[in-house]
Amino acid sequence: TSTITFSANIRYETENNYDGMQIEFSTDNGASWTVLGKKETGWYNNKNVRAIGSGADGWSGSNTNWEVLSTDLPSALQGNLNVSFRFHFVSDYSENDIGVAFDDITLSENGTDFYTADFNSSDNGWKNVPKDAAGSWQYSTTDFLTSDGGHWD
């Protein structure tokens, strides 16, 4: 049996329990999105990121260094060639922190990498989609990066 793993370097400094980020996937060209992973498996650090939604899993608060995190993709995605991912960040307006960052995205099958995205020299087909109707920012694999943002070294 084959296992596909999604990995990324993640860094965040947000208002704990209020602002945060989660990774989502779509199999219908973005018409609907499903949260990837769960806090219970160690993928996320928070079970209630209020800006995303009551009881929403995500990364919130502050980590002091880049973390390499990984989770296995659901079996329903195995072999599906029409999968998009997005980094979904939501913030309320009460406190301003640095935000979130991600880099070095990897998809691997049984430990062998078959997709990597390193944003140091290219956008790798990712697109910055400014605020959606819910007021959130998201990066998605559907096009190209269209705006600059801050970064951690």
PDB file of C-alpha atoms in Angstrom:
ATOM      1  CA  THR A   1       0.000   0.000   0.000  1.00  0.00           C
ATOM      2  CA  SER A   2       1.285   3.412  -0.982  1.00  0.00           C
ATOM      3  CA  THR A   3       1.318   6.396   1.403  1.00  0.00           C
ATOM      4  CA  ILE A   4       1.648   9.998   0.216  1.00  0.00           C
ATOM      5  CA  THR A   5       2.963  12.505   2.746  1.00  0.00           C
ATOM      6  CA  PHE A   6       2.623  16.312   2.643  1.00  0.00           C
ATOM      7  CA  SER A   7       5.490  18.172   4.382  1.00  0.00           C
ATOM      8  CA  ALA A   8       6.248  21.876   4.803  1.00  0.00           C
ATOM      9  CA  ASN A   9       8.396  24.203   6.841  1.00  0.00           C
ATOM     10  CA  ILE A  10       6.063  26.365   8.948  1.00  0.00           C
ATOM     11  CA  ARG A  11       6.695  29.464  11.043  1.00  0.00           C
ATOM     12  CA  TYR A  12       4.084  31.604  12.788  1.00  0.00           C
ATOM     13  CA  GLU A  13       3.666  34.464  15.208  1.00  0.00           C
ATOM     14  CA  THR A  14      -0.004  35.258  15.649  1.00  0.00           C
ATOM     15  CA  GLU A  15      -2.418  36.224  18.379  1.00  0.00           C
ATOM     16  CA  ASN A  16      -2.764  32.919  20.222  1.00  0.00           C
ATOM     17  CA  ASN A  17      -6.192  31.249  19.942  1.00  0.00           C
ATOM     18  CA  TYR A  18      -7.535  34.026  17.689  1.00  0.00           C
ATOM     19  CA  ASP A  19      -5.380  34.266  14.520  1.00  0.00           C
ATOM     20  CA  GLY A  20      -3.929  31.307  12.684  1.00  0.00           C
ATOM     21  CA  MET A  21      -3.405  29.162   9.627  1.00  0.00           C
ATOM     22  CA  GLN A  22      -4.428  25.769   8.360  1.00  0.00           C
ATOM     23  CA  ILE A  23      -3.736  23.835   5.165  1.00  0.00           C
ATOM     24  CA  GLU A  24      -6.693  22.757   3.064  1.00  0.00           C
ATOM     25  CA  PHE A  25      -7.166  20.691  -0.084  1.00  0.00           C
ATOM     26  CA  SER A  26      -9.705  20.663  -2.898  1.00  0.00           C
ATOM     27  CA  THR A  27     -10.558  18.047  -5.505  1.00  0.00           C
ATOM     28  CA  ASP A  28     -13.106  20.206  -7.357  1.00  0.00           C
ATOM     29  CA  ASN A  29     -10.959  23.132  -8.564  1.00  0.00           C
ATOM     30  CA  GLY A  30     -11.550  25.142  -5.401  1.00  0.00           C
ATOM     31  CA  ALA A  31     -15.339  24.971  -5.264  1.00  0.00           C
ATOM     32  CA  SER A  32     -14.987  23.431  -1.795  1.00  0.00           C
ATOM     33  CA  TRP A  33     -12.065  22.978   0.622  1.00  0.00           C
ATOM     34  CA  THR A  34     -11.315  20.360   3.292  1.00  0.00           C
ATOM     35  CA  VAL A  35      -8.896  20.832   6.194  1.00  0.00           C
ATOM     36  CA  LEU A  36      -5.774  18.689   5.891  1.00  0.00           C
ATOM     37  CA  GLY A  37      -4.773  16.929   9.118  1.00  0.00           C
ATOM     38  CA  LYS A  38      -5.898  17.269  12.740  1.00  0.00           C
ATOM     39  CA  LYS A  39      -4.520  18.577  16.006  1.00  0.00           C
ATOM     40  CA  GLU A  40      -4.970  15.125  17.565  1.00  0.00           C
ATOM     41  CA  THR A  41      -2.327  13.701  15.216  1.00  0.00           C
ATOM     42  CA  GLY A  42       0.196  16.430  16.079  1.00  0.00           C
ATOM     43  CA  TRP A  43      -0.180  18.237  12.760  1.00  0.00           C
ATOM     44  CA  TYR A  44      -1.659  21.436  14.251  1.00  0.00           C
ATOM     45  CA  ASN A  45      -0.875  23.008  17.629  1.00  0.00           C
ATOM     46  CA  ASN A  46      -4.307  24.498  18.377  1.00  0.00           C
ATOM     47  CA  LYS A  47      -7.838  23.084  18.510  1.00  0.00           C
ATOM     48  CA  ASN A  48      -9.694  26.411  18.612  1.00  0.00           C
ATOM     49  CA  VAL A  49      -8.404  29.123  16.246  1.00  0.00           C
ATOM     50  CA  ARG A  50     -11.352  31.474  16.641  1.00  0.00           C
ATOM     51  CA  ALA A  51     -10.748  33.626  13.531  1.00  0.00           C
ATOM     52  CA  ILE A  52     -10.949  30.465  11.380  1.00  0.00           C
ATOM     53  CA  GLY A  53     -14.015  29.214  13.249  1.00  0.00           C
ATOM     54  CA  SER A  54     -15.096  27.932  16.626  1.00  0.00           C
ATOM     55  CA  GLY A  55     -13.287  24.661  17.285  1.00  0.00           C
ATOM     56  CA  ALA A  56     -11.129  24.999  14.135  1.00  0.00           C
ATOM     57  CA  ASP A  57      -7.771  23.206  14.100  1.00  0.00           C
ATOM     58  CA  GLY A  58      -4.768  25.281  13.026  1.00  0.00           C
ATOM     59  CA  TRP A  59      -1.420  26.782  13.935  1.00  0.00           C
ATOM     60  CA  SER A  60      -1.742  29.715  16.314  1.00  0.00           C
ATOM     61  CA  GLY A  61       0.490  31.503  18.807  1.00  0.00           C
ATOM     62  CA  SER A  62       4.231  31.625  18.267  1.00  0.00           C
ATOM     63  CA  ASN A  63       6.961  29.174  17.403  1.00  0.00           C
ATOM     64  CA  THR A  64      10.500  30.522  17.622  1.00  0.00           C
ATOM     65  CA  ASN A  65      12.017  28.638  14.669  1.00  0.00           C
ATOM     66  CA  TRP A  66      11.007  26.974  11.449  1.00  0.00           C
ATOM     67  CA  GLU A  67       9.317  23.617  12.070  1.00  0.00           C
ATOM     68  CA  VAL A  68       9.241  20.800   9.534  1.00  0.00           C
ATOM     69  CA  LEU A  69       5.783  19.272   9.820  1.00  0.00           C
ATOM     70  CA  SER A  70       4.287  16.413   7.872  1.00  0.00           C
ATOM     71  CA  THR A  71       1.065  14.475   7.617  1.00  0.00           C
ATOM     72  CA  ASP A  72      -0.163  11.621   5.450  1.00  0.00           C
ATOM     73  CA  LEU A  73      -2.755  12.529   2.848  1.00  0.00           C
ATOM     74  CA  PRO A  74      -6.185  10.918   3.179  1.00  0.00           C
ATOM     75  CA  SER A  75      -6.489   7.690   1.201  1.00  0.00           C
ATOM     76  CA  ALA A  76      -9.215   9.292  -0.945  1.00  0.00           C
ATOM     77  CA  LEU A  77      -6.530  11.586  -2.428  1.00  0.00           C
ATOM     78  CA  GLN A  78      -4.165   8.759  -3.351  1.00  0.00           C
ATOM     79  CA  GLY A  79      -3.895   8.653  -7.144  1.00  0.00           C
ATOM     80  CA  ASN A  80      -6.129  11.707  -7.614  1.00  0.00           C
ATOM     81  CA  LEU A  81      -4.512  13.996 -10.214  1.00  0.00           C
ATOM     82  CA  ASN A  82      -6.895  16.900  -9.536  1.00  0.00           C
ATOM     83  CA  VAL A  83      -5.833  18.038  -6.049  1.00  0.00           C
ATOM     84  CA  SER A  84      -5.119  21.640  -5.059  1.00  0.00           C
ATOM     85  CA  PHE A  85      -3.714  22.795  -1.723  1.00  0.00           C
ATOM     86  CA  ARG A  86      -3.957  26.129  -0.001  1.00  0.00           C
ATOM     87  CA  PHE A  87      -2.502  27.753   3.094  1.00  0.00           C
ATOM     88  CA  HIS A  88      -5.458  29.474   4.708  1.00  0.00           C
ATOM     89  CA  PHE A  89      -4.573  32.293   7.131  1.00  0.00           C
ATOM     90  CA  VAL A  90      -7.236  34.223   9.051  1.00  0.00           C
ATOM     91  CA  SER A  91      -6.789  37.104  11.467  1.00  0.00           C
ATOM     92  CA  ASP A  92      -9.094  39.334  13.435  1.00  0.00           C
ATOM     93  CA  TYR A  93      -8.359  43.045  13.806  1.00  0.00           C
ATOM     94  CA  SER A  94      -7.572  43.265  17.516  1.00  0.00           C
ATOM     95  CA  GLU A  95      -3.818  42.521  17.580  1.00  0.00           C
ATOM     96  CA  ASN A  96      -1.055  42.781  14.974  1.00  0.00           C
ATOM     97  CA  ASP A  97       1.718  40.206  14.913  1.00  0.00           C
ATOM     98  CA  ILE A  98       4.138  39.098  12.212  1.00  0.00           C
ATOM     99  CA  GLY A  99       1.823  36.418  10.788  1.00  0.00           C
ATOM    100  CA  VAL A 100       2.668  33.096   9.157  1.00  0.00           C
ATOM    101  CA  ALA A 101       5.210  31.765   6.682  1.00  0.00           C
ATOM    102  CA  PHE A 102       5.791  28.506   4.867  1.00  0.00           C
ATOM    103  CA  ASP A 103       8.540  27.096   2.661  1.00  0.00           C
ATOM    104  CA  ASP A 104       9.959  23.859   1.270  1.00  0.00           C
ATOM    105  CA  ILE A 105       6.732  22.036   0.491  1.00  0.00           C
ATOM    106  CA  THR A 106       7.245  18.369  -0.352  1.00  0.00           C
ATOM    107  CA  LEU A 107       4.995  15.536  -1.454  1.00  0.00           C
ATOM    108  CA  SER A 108       6.522  12.103  -1.081  1.00  0.00           C
ATOM    109  CA  GLU A 109       5.353   8.570  -1.718  1.00  0.00           C
ATOM    110  CA  ASN A 110       6.689   5.939   0.650  1.00  0.00           C
ATOM    111  CA  GLY A 111       9.596   8.259   1.524  1.00  0.00           C
ATOM    112  CA  THR A 112      10.536   9.243  -2.052  1.00  0.00           C
ATOM    113  CA  ASP A 113       9.939  12.900  -2.976  1.00  0.00           C
ATOM    114  CA  PHE A 114       7.980  13.472  -6.194  1.00  0.00           C
ATOM    115  CA  TYR A 115       7.113  17.174  -5.738  1.00  0.00           C
ATOM    116  CA  THR A 116       9.071  19.959  -4.059  1.00  0.00           C
ATOM    117  CA  ALA A 117       8.492  23.713  -3.911  1.00  0.00           C
ATOM    118  CA  ASP A 118      11.260  25.935  -2.594  1.00  0.00           C
ATOM    119  CA  PHE A 119      10.174  29.565  -2.676  1.00  0.00           C
ATOM    120  CA  ASN A 120      13.688  31.019  -2.491  1.00  0.00           C
ATOM    121  CA  SER A 121      14.025  31.387  -6.254  1.00  0.00           C
ATOM    122  CA  SER A 122      10.579  30.744  -7.757  1.00  0.00           C
ATOM    123  CA  ASP A 123       6.892  30.761  -6.916  1.00  0.00           C
ATOM    124  CA  ASN A 124       6.594  27.138  -8.138  1.00  0.00           C
ATOM    125  CA  GLY A 125       3.093  27.736  -9.508  1.00  0.00           C
ATOM    126  CA  TRP A 126       1.620  29.044  -6.250  1.00  0.00           C
ATOM    127  CA  LYS A 127      -0.671  32.073  -6.229  1.00  0.00           C
ATOM    128  CA  ASN A 128      -1.367  34.654  -3.550  1.00  0.00           C
ATOM    129  CA  VAL A 129      -5.135  35.117  -3.454  1.00  0.00           C
ATOM    130  CA  PRO A 130      -5.923  38.232  -1.374  1.00  0.00           C
ATOM    131  CA  LYS A 131      -8.817  38.315   1.019  1.00  0.00           C
ATOM    132  CA  ASP A 132     -11.749  36.104   0.180  1.00  0.00           C
ATOM    133  CA  ALA A 133     -15.337  36.770   1.215  1.00  0.00           C
ATOM    134  CA  ALA A 134     -14.539  35.637   4.765  1.00  0.00           C
ATOM    135  CA  GLY A 135     -11.666  38.137   5.013  1.00  0.00           C
ATOM    136  CA  SER A 136      -8.892  35.536   4.936  1.00  0.00           C
ATOM    137  CA  TRP A 137      -5.649  35.300   2.964  1.00  0.00           C
ATOM    138  CA  GLN A 138      -4.679  32.151   1.158  1.00  0.00           C
ATOM    139  CA  TYR A 139      -1.925  30.745  -1.010  1.00  0.00           C
ATOM    140  CA  SER A 140      -3.004  28.200  -3.562  1.00  0.00           C
ATOM    141  CA  THR A 141      -1.397  25.975  -6.203  1.00  0.00           C
ATOM    142  CA  THR A 142      -3.586  27.262  -9.024  1.00  0.00           C
ATOM    143  CA  ASP A 143      -1.528  29.999 -10.674  1.00  0.00           C
ATOM    144  CA  PHE A 144       1.478  32.190  -9.842  1.00  0.00           C
ATOM    145  CA  LEU A 145       2.527  34.425  -6.962  1.00  0.00           C
ATOM    146  CA  THR A 146       1.174  37.929  -7.545  1.00  0.00           C
ATOM    147  CA  SER A 147       2.284  40.024  -4.570  1.00  0.00           C
ATOM    148  CA  ASP A 148       5.252  40.421  -2.278  1.00  0.00           C
ATOM    149  CA  GLY A 149       5.158  39.727   1.428  1.00  0.00           C
ATOM    150  CA  GLY A 150       7.486  39.690   4.390  1.00  0.00           C
ATOM    151  CA  HIS A 151       9.581  36.682   5.201  1.00  0.00           C
ATOM    152  CA  TRP A 152      11.748  35.141   7.859  1.00  0.00           C
ATOM    153  CA  ASP A 153      15.290  34.110   6.991  1.00  0.00           C
TER     154      ASP A 153
END
